[in-house]
Tab-separated table of C-alpha atoms in Angstrom:
chain	number	residue	atom	x	y	z
A	1	MET	CA	-32.673	-59.251	182.262
A	2	PRO	CA	-30.780	-56.051	183.120
A	3	GLY	CA	-27.668	-55.605	181.043
A	4	THR	CA	-24.060	-54.661	181.653
A	5	SER	CA	-22.397	-51.662	180.032
A	6	LEU	CA	-20.910	-52.482	176.629
A	7	LYS	CA	-18.322	-49.783	177.247
A	8	ALA	CA	-17.199	-51.457	180.482
A	9	ILE	CA	-16.778	-54.812	178.764
A	10	VAL	CA	-14.905	-53.295	175.825
A	11	ASN	CA	-12.598	-51.295	178.097
A	12	HIS	CA	-11.846	-54.430	180.096
A	13	CYS	CA	-11.111	-56.463	176.967
A	14	ASP	CA	-8.886	-53.760	175.515
A	15	LYS	CA	-6.944	-53.597	178.778
A	16	ILE	CA	-6.361	-57.289	179.429
A	17	LEU	CA	-5.687	-58.090	175.765
A	18	ARG	CA	-3.478	-55.005	175.292
A	19	THR	CA	-5.453	-54.347	172.137
A	20	ARG	CA	-3.825	-51.007	171.331
A	21	GLU	CA	-0.300	-52.299	171.959
A	22	ILE	CA	-0.312	-55.446	169.808
A	23	ASP	CA	0.627	-55.055	166.146
A	24	ASP	CA	-1.477	-57.037	163.663
A	25	TYR	CA	-2.585	-57.323	160.055
A	26	ASP	CA	-4.420	-54.223	158.808
A	27	GLY	CA	-7.628	-56.162	158.208
A	28	ALA	CA	-7.790	-57.405	161.798
A	29	VAL	CA	-9.177	-54.096	163.172
A	30	ASN	CA	-8.936	-55.374	166.742
A	31	GLY	CA	-11.408	-54.124	169.312
A	32	LEU	CA	-15.032	-53.052	169.053
A	33	GLN	CA	-16.030	-53.303	165.383
A	34	MET	CA	-19.758	-52.723	165.762
A	35	GLU	CA	-21.493	-51.068	168.691
A	36	ASN	CA	-25.019	-51.622	169.922
A	37	SER	CA	-27.273	-49.442	172.072
A	38	GLY	CA	-24.784	-49.703	174.929
A	39	SER	CA	-25.930	-52.668	177.001
A	40	VAL	CA	-25.045	-56.387	177.035
A	41	SER	CA	-27.297	-59.101	178.468
A	42	ARG	CA	-25.981	-62.167	176.598
A	43	ILE	CA	-22.615	-62.924	174.990
A	44	ALA	CA	-21.979	-65.256	172.073
A	45	ALA	CA	-18.539	-66.357	170.917
A	46	THR	CA	-17.471	-67.757	167.565
A	47	VAL	CA	-14.312	-67.962	165.466
A	48	ASP	CA	-15.393	-66.014	162.374
A	49	ALA	CA	-17.638	-62.988	161.962
A	50	SER	CA	-19.829	-63.774	158.954
A	51	LEU	CA	-23.422	-63.558	157.827
A	52	ALA	CA	-23.955	-67.129	159.012
A	53	THR	CA	-22.530	-66.594	162.513
A	54	VAL	CA	-24.340	-63.276	162.917
A	55	LYS	CA	-27.595	-65.122	162.227
A	56	LEU	CA	-26.611	-67.736	164.832
A	57	ALA	CA	-25.903	-64.986	167.366
A	58	ILE	CA	-29.284	-63.383	166.696
A	59	ALA	CA	-31.013	-66.745	167.127
A	60	ALA	CA	-29.185	-67.116	170.447
A	61	LYS	CA	-30.507	-63.667	171.495
A	62	ALA	CA	-26.984	-62.334	172.018
A	63	ASP	CA	-26.256	-58.618	171.977
A	64	LEU	CA	-22.448	-59.012	171.960
A	65	LEU	CA	-20.556	-61.324	169.615
A	66	ILE	CA	-16.910	-62.101	170.442
A	67	VAL	CA	-14.887	-63.219	167.399
A	68	HIS	CA	-11.312	-64.035	166.422
A	69	HIS	CA	-11.602	-63.132	162.742
A	70	GLY	CA	-13.561	-59.920	162.429
A	71	LEU	CA	-15.775	-58.232	159.875
A	72	PHE	CA	-13.109	-56.435	157.866
A	73	TRP	CA	-10.543	-58.983	156.617
A	74	GLY	CA	-11.849	-58.554	153.089
A	75	ARG	CA	-13.217	-55.486	151.343
A	76	ARG	CA	-16.667	-54.697	152.741
A	77	HIS	CA	-17.751	-51.978	150.334
A	78	PRO	CA	-19.965	-51.181	148.588
A	79	TRP	CA	-22.699	-51.952	151.128
A	80	THR	CA	-24.858	-53.992	148.792
A	81	GLY	CA	-26.089	-57.573	148.549
A	82	LYS	CA	-24.939	-59.832	151.368
A	83	THR	CA	-22.860	-57.064	152.951
A	84	ALA	CA	-25.946	-54.874	153.205
A	85	GLU	CA	-27.862	-57.802	154.704
A	86	LEU	CA	-25.129	-58.349	157.269
A	87	MET	CA	-25.017	-54.690	158.295
A	88	ARG	CA	-28.805	-54.503	158.461
A	89	LEU	CA	-28.996	-57.573	160.706
A	90	LEU	CA	-26.406	-56.154	163.086
A	91	VAL	CA	-28.242	-52.844	163.420
A	92	GLU	CA	-31.788	-54.180	163.541
A	93	ASN	CA	-30.886	-56.791	166.162
A	94	ASN	CA	-28.740	-54.513	168.321
A	95	LEU	CA	-25.734	-56.834	168.005
A	96	ALA	CA	-22.275	-55.534	168.920
A	97	VAL	CA	-19.142	-57.234	167.581
A	98	TYR	CA	-15.778	-57.345	169.369
A	99	SER	CA	-12.843	-58.891	167.499
A	100	SER	CA	-9.416	-59.943	168.744
A	101	HIS	CA	-6.856	-61.593	166.464
A	102	LEU	CA	-3.167	-61.590	167.466
A	103	PRO	CA	-3.913	-60.053	170.887
A	104	LEU	CA	-5.985	-63.154	171.627
A	105	ASP	CA	-3.560	-65.569	169.959
A	106	LEU	CA	-0.686	-64.546	172.192
A	107	HIS	CA	-2.463	-63.880	175.499
A	108	PRO	CA	-0.807	-65.980	178.240
A	109	ARG	CA	-4.110	-66.945	179.887
A	110	PHE	CA	-6.893	-66.717	177.322
A	111	GLY	CA	-4.836	-67.135	174.165
A	112	ASN	CA	-5.373	-69.784	171.512
A	113	ASN	CA	-1.772	-70.939	171.818
A	114	ALA	CA	-1.744	-71.115	175.603
A	115	ARG	CA	-5.052	-72.960	175.717
A	116	LEU	CA	-4.087	-75.425	173.007
A	117	CYS	CA	-0.775	-76.158	174.731
A	118	ALA	CA	-2.650	-76.814	177.981
A	119	ALA	CA	-5.033	-79.165	176.168
A	120	LEU	CA	-2.013	-81.017	174.722
A	121	GLY	CA	-0.438	-81.370	178.164
A	122	LEU	CA	2.586	-79.246	177.235
A	123	LYS	CA	4.257	-77.525	180.189
A	124	ASN	CA	7.231	-75.280	180.965
A	125	LEU	CA	6.357	-73.218	177.922
A	126	LYS	CA	8.669	-70.659	176.380
A	127	PRO	CA	8.006	-67.884	173.844
A	128	PHE	CA	8.273	-68.931	170.218
A	129	PHE	CA	7.707	-67.619	166.694
A	130	THR	CA	8.018	-63.924	165.946
A	131	SER	CA	5.290	-62.177	163.972
A	132	HIS	CA	4.736	-58.425	163.581
A	133	ASN	CA	7.747	-57.742	165.841
A	134	GLN	CA	6.392	-59.782	168.755
A	135	THR	CA	6.376	-63.398	169.881
A	136	ILE	CA	2.982	-64.996	169.336
A	137	GLY	CA	3.530	-68.753	169.821
A	138	LEU	CA	4.800	-71.137	172.482
A	139	LYS	CA	7.221	-74.070	172.558
A	140	ALA	CA	7.974	-76.902	174.938
A	141	GLN	CA	10.613	-79.579	175.419
A	142	VAL	CA	9.059	-82.988	175.965
A	143	LYS	CA	9.612	-86.479	174.575
A	144	ILE	CA	6.501	-87.835	172.914
A	145	SER	CA	5.884	-89.886	169.800
A	146	ARG	CA	4.418	-87.911	166.927
A	147	VAL	CA	1.623	-90.494	166.722
A	148	GLU	CA	0.658	-89.860	170.359
A	149	LEU	CA	0.963	-86.109	169.831
A	150	ALA	CA	-1.415	-86.351	166.872
A	151	LYS	CA	-3.888	-88.263	169.042
A	152	ARG	CA	-3.705	-85.579	171.709
A	153	LEU	CA	-4.276	-82.901	169.101
A	154	GLU	CA	-7.335	-84.716	167.783
A	155	ARG	CA	-8.742	-85.041	171.305
A	156	ALA	CA	-8.121	-81.340	171.934
A	157	THR	CA	-9.709	-80.040	168.745
A	158	GLY	CA	-12.196	-82.741	167.843
A	159	ALA	CA	-10.687	-82.964	164.360
A	160	ALA	CA	-8.130	-85.432	162.997
A	161	PRO	CA	-4.960	-83.502	162.083
A	162	ARG	CA	-3.019	-83.840	158.852
A	163	MET	CA	0.520	-85.007	159.548
A	164	ILE	CA	3.712	-84.400	157.610
A	165	PRO	CA	6.189	-86.914	159.095
A	166	GLY	CA	9.249	-84.988	158.016
A	167	GLY	CA	11.262	-85.517	161.190
A	168	LYS	CA	12.024	-88.247	163.704
A	169	PRO	CA	9.232	-90.448	165.121
A	170	THR	CA	9.863	-89.025	168.594
A	171	CYS	CA	9.192	-85.321	169.071
A	172	GLU	CA	11.375	-83.450	171.564
A	173	ARG	CA	10.999	-79.728	170.793
A	174	ILE	CA	7.419	-78.793	169.938
A	175	GLY	CA	6.297	-75.378	168.704
A	176	VAL	CA	2.654	-74.240	168.589
A	177	VAL	CA	1.175	-71.395	166.542
A	178	THR	CA	-2.547	-71.754	165.909
A	179	GLY	CA	-4.189	-70.683	162.653
A	180	GLY	CA	-2.483	-70.280	159.311
A	181	ALA	CA	1.258	-70.358	159.981
A	182	GLY	CA	1.997	-73.277	157.666
A	183	SER	CA	3.801	-71.093	155.145
A	184	GLU	CA	6.423	-70.335	157.794
A	185	LEU	CA	7.924	-73.788	158.344
A	186	ALA	CA	11.431	-72.503	157.702
A	187	GLN	CA	11.040	-69.915	160.441
A	188	ALA	CA	9.717	-72.510	162.870
A	189	ALA	CA	12.651	-74.827	162.160
A	190	ALA	CA	15.121	-71.937	162.462
A	191	GLU	CA	13.714	-71.197	165.920
A	192	GLY	CA	14.780	-74.672	167.053
A	193	VAL	CA	11.744	-76.941	167.028
A	194	ASP	CA	11.615	-80.407	165.492
A	195	THR	CA	7.806	-80.490	165.468
A	196	PHE	CA	5.463	-77.680	164.474
A	197	ILE	CA	1.747	-77.576	165.266
A	198	THR	CA	-0.388	-75.049	163.428
A	199	GLY	CA	-3.737	-74.916	161.678
A	200	GLU	CA	-3.112	-75.146	157.945
A	201	GLY	CA	-0.528	-74.773	155.213
A	202	PRO	CA	-0.089	-74.939	151.429
A	203	HIS	CA	0.566	-78.095	149.412
A	204	TRP	CA	4.236	-77.257	148.854
A	205	THR	CA	4.979	-77.370	152.581
A	206	TYR	CA	4.999	-81.182	152.506
A	207	ALA	CA	8.230	-81.275	150.524
A	208	LEU	CA	9.683	-78.416	152.550
A	209	ALA	CA	8.996	-80.200	155.841
A	210	GLU	CA	10.818	-83.270	154.561
A	211	GLU	CA	13.783	-81.155	153.512
A	212	LEU	CA	13.862	-79.398	156.887
A	213	GLY	CA	13.510	-82.649	158.848
A	214	LEU	CA	10.449	-81.172	160.548
A	215	ASN	CA	7.350	-82.950	161.782
A	216	VAL	CA	4.253	-80.870	161.039
A	217	LEU	CA	0.736	-81.306	162.390
A	218	TYR	CA	-1.990	-79.296	160.694
A	219	GLY	CA	-4.853	-79.307	163.177
A	220	GLY	CA	-7.180	-77.108	161.132
A	221	HIS	CA	-7.296	-73.320	161.104
A	222	TYR	CA	-10.781	-73.225	162.592
A	223	ALA	CA	-10.276	-76.141	164.985
A	224	THR	CA	-7.115	-74.708	166.544
A	225	GLU	CA	-8.688	-71.288	167.090
A	226	THR	CA	-11.858	-72.051	168.997
A	227	PHE	CA	-9.999	-71.908	172.306
A	228	GLY	CA	-9.402	-68.186	172.694
A	229	VAL	CA	-12.918	-66.887	172.089
A	230	LYS	CA	-14.303	-69.522	174.443
A	231	ALA	CA	-11.857	-68.592	177.193
A	232	LEU	CA	-12.439	-64.856	176.785
A	233	ALA	CA	-16.234	-65.165	176.730
A	234	ASP	CA	-16.179	-67.417	179.789
A	235	HIS	CA	-14.037	-64.872	181.637
A	236	LEU	CA	-16.363	-62.004	180.671
A	237	SER	CA	-19.389	-64.019	181.730
A	238	ALA	CA	-17.936	-64.609	185.190
A	239	LYS	CA	-16.747	-61.016	185.650
A	240	PHE	CA	-19.823	-59.210	184.355
A	241	LYS	CA	-22.460	-61.787	185.363
A	242	VAL	CA	-23.931	-62.302	181.904
A	243	PRO	CA	-24.532	-65.692	180.242
A	244	TRP	CA	-22.542	-66.811	177.217
A	245	GLN	CA	-22.479	-69.580	174.658
A	246	PHE	CA	-20.185	-70.787	171.893
A	247	LEU	CA	-21.573	-70.798	168.366
A	248	ASP	CA	-19.896	-73.635	166.491
A	249	HIS	CA	-19.722	-72.985	162.755
A	250	PRO	CA	-16.799	-75.171	161.580
A	251	THR	CA	-15.235	-74.631	158.187
A	252	GLY	CA	-13.334	-77.912	158.093
A	253	LEU	CA	-10.303	-75.885	156.993
């Protein structure tokens, strides 16, 4: 199967995701993290770049892997042991890796937050939750019981959420920030929501949520962040006429 230019795909991603404009954690290293020979014939998408998901991508015969959490969150040197194995597999199997963290979280069309809100049936969304000098989340005003909201979240992610029933049984102002924003409950409450949906949080946030009068739904870091890579890969597949598939490698966290 003839391939599409890797450079064309990367340039398109960088443009629509505003990769160079969005501030992020240093370890995110958004954009192309590993190049291949320059051509793409099959795209794979997954949440985390790891030895396990790289092996899945190779088995799927992909030559471009789209990820949310890239290769460089932790220290990757020296290049020995499993790190050497990972690098060797990427090179020997001509597998490119493109990573997008906050640029994909906050994207209005392909973003994790936008897609999760759509799956929850939340509409008339407004910007919410500042991180790295930009708004990354979304909020909505809607009356819904927290029990029903939890059911919707489970249907959307395929995983039963953990609930902290710190607020009223009926939710009216719901904020969504996928991933690991649980340590920031005070910020979420200060920005005017009575219910906060995110991926995960520390043990001590249970007591804090009760003190803040805040309902919290922890949907799972992994489970709430499958949406963006799927949406981006699907878009790239349609635009560049290359097949794609999602590689599910859940952490349960």
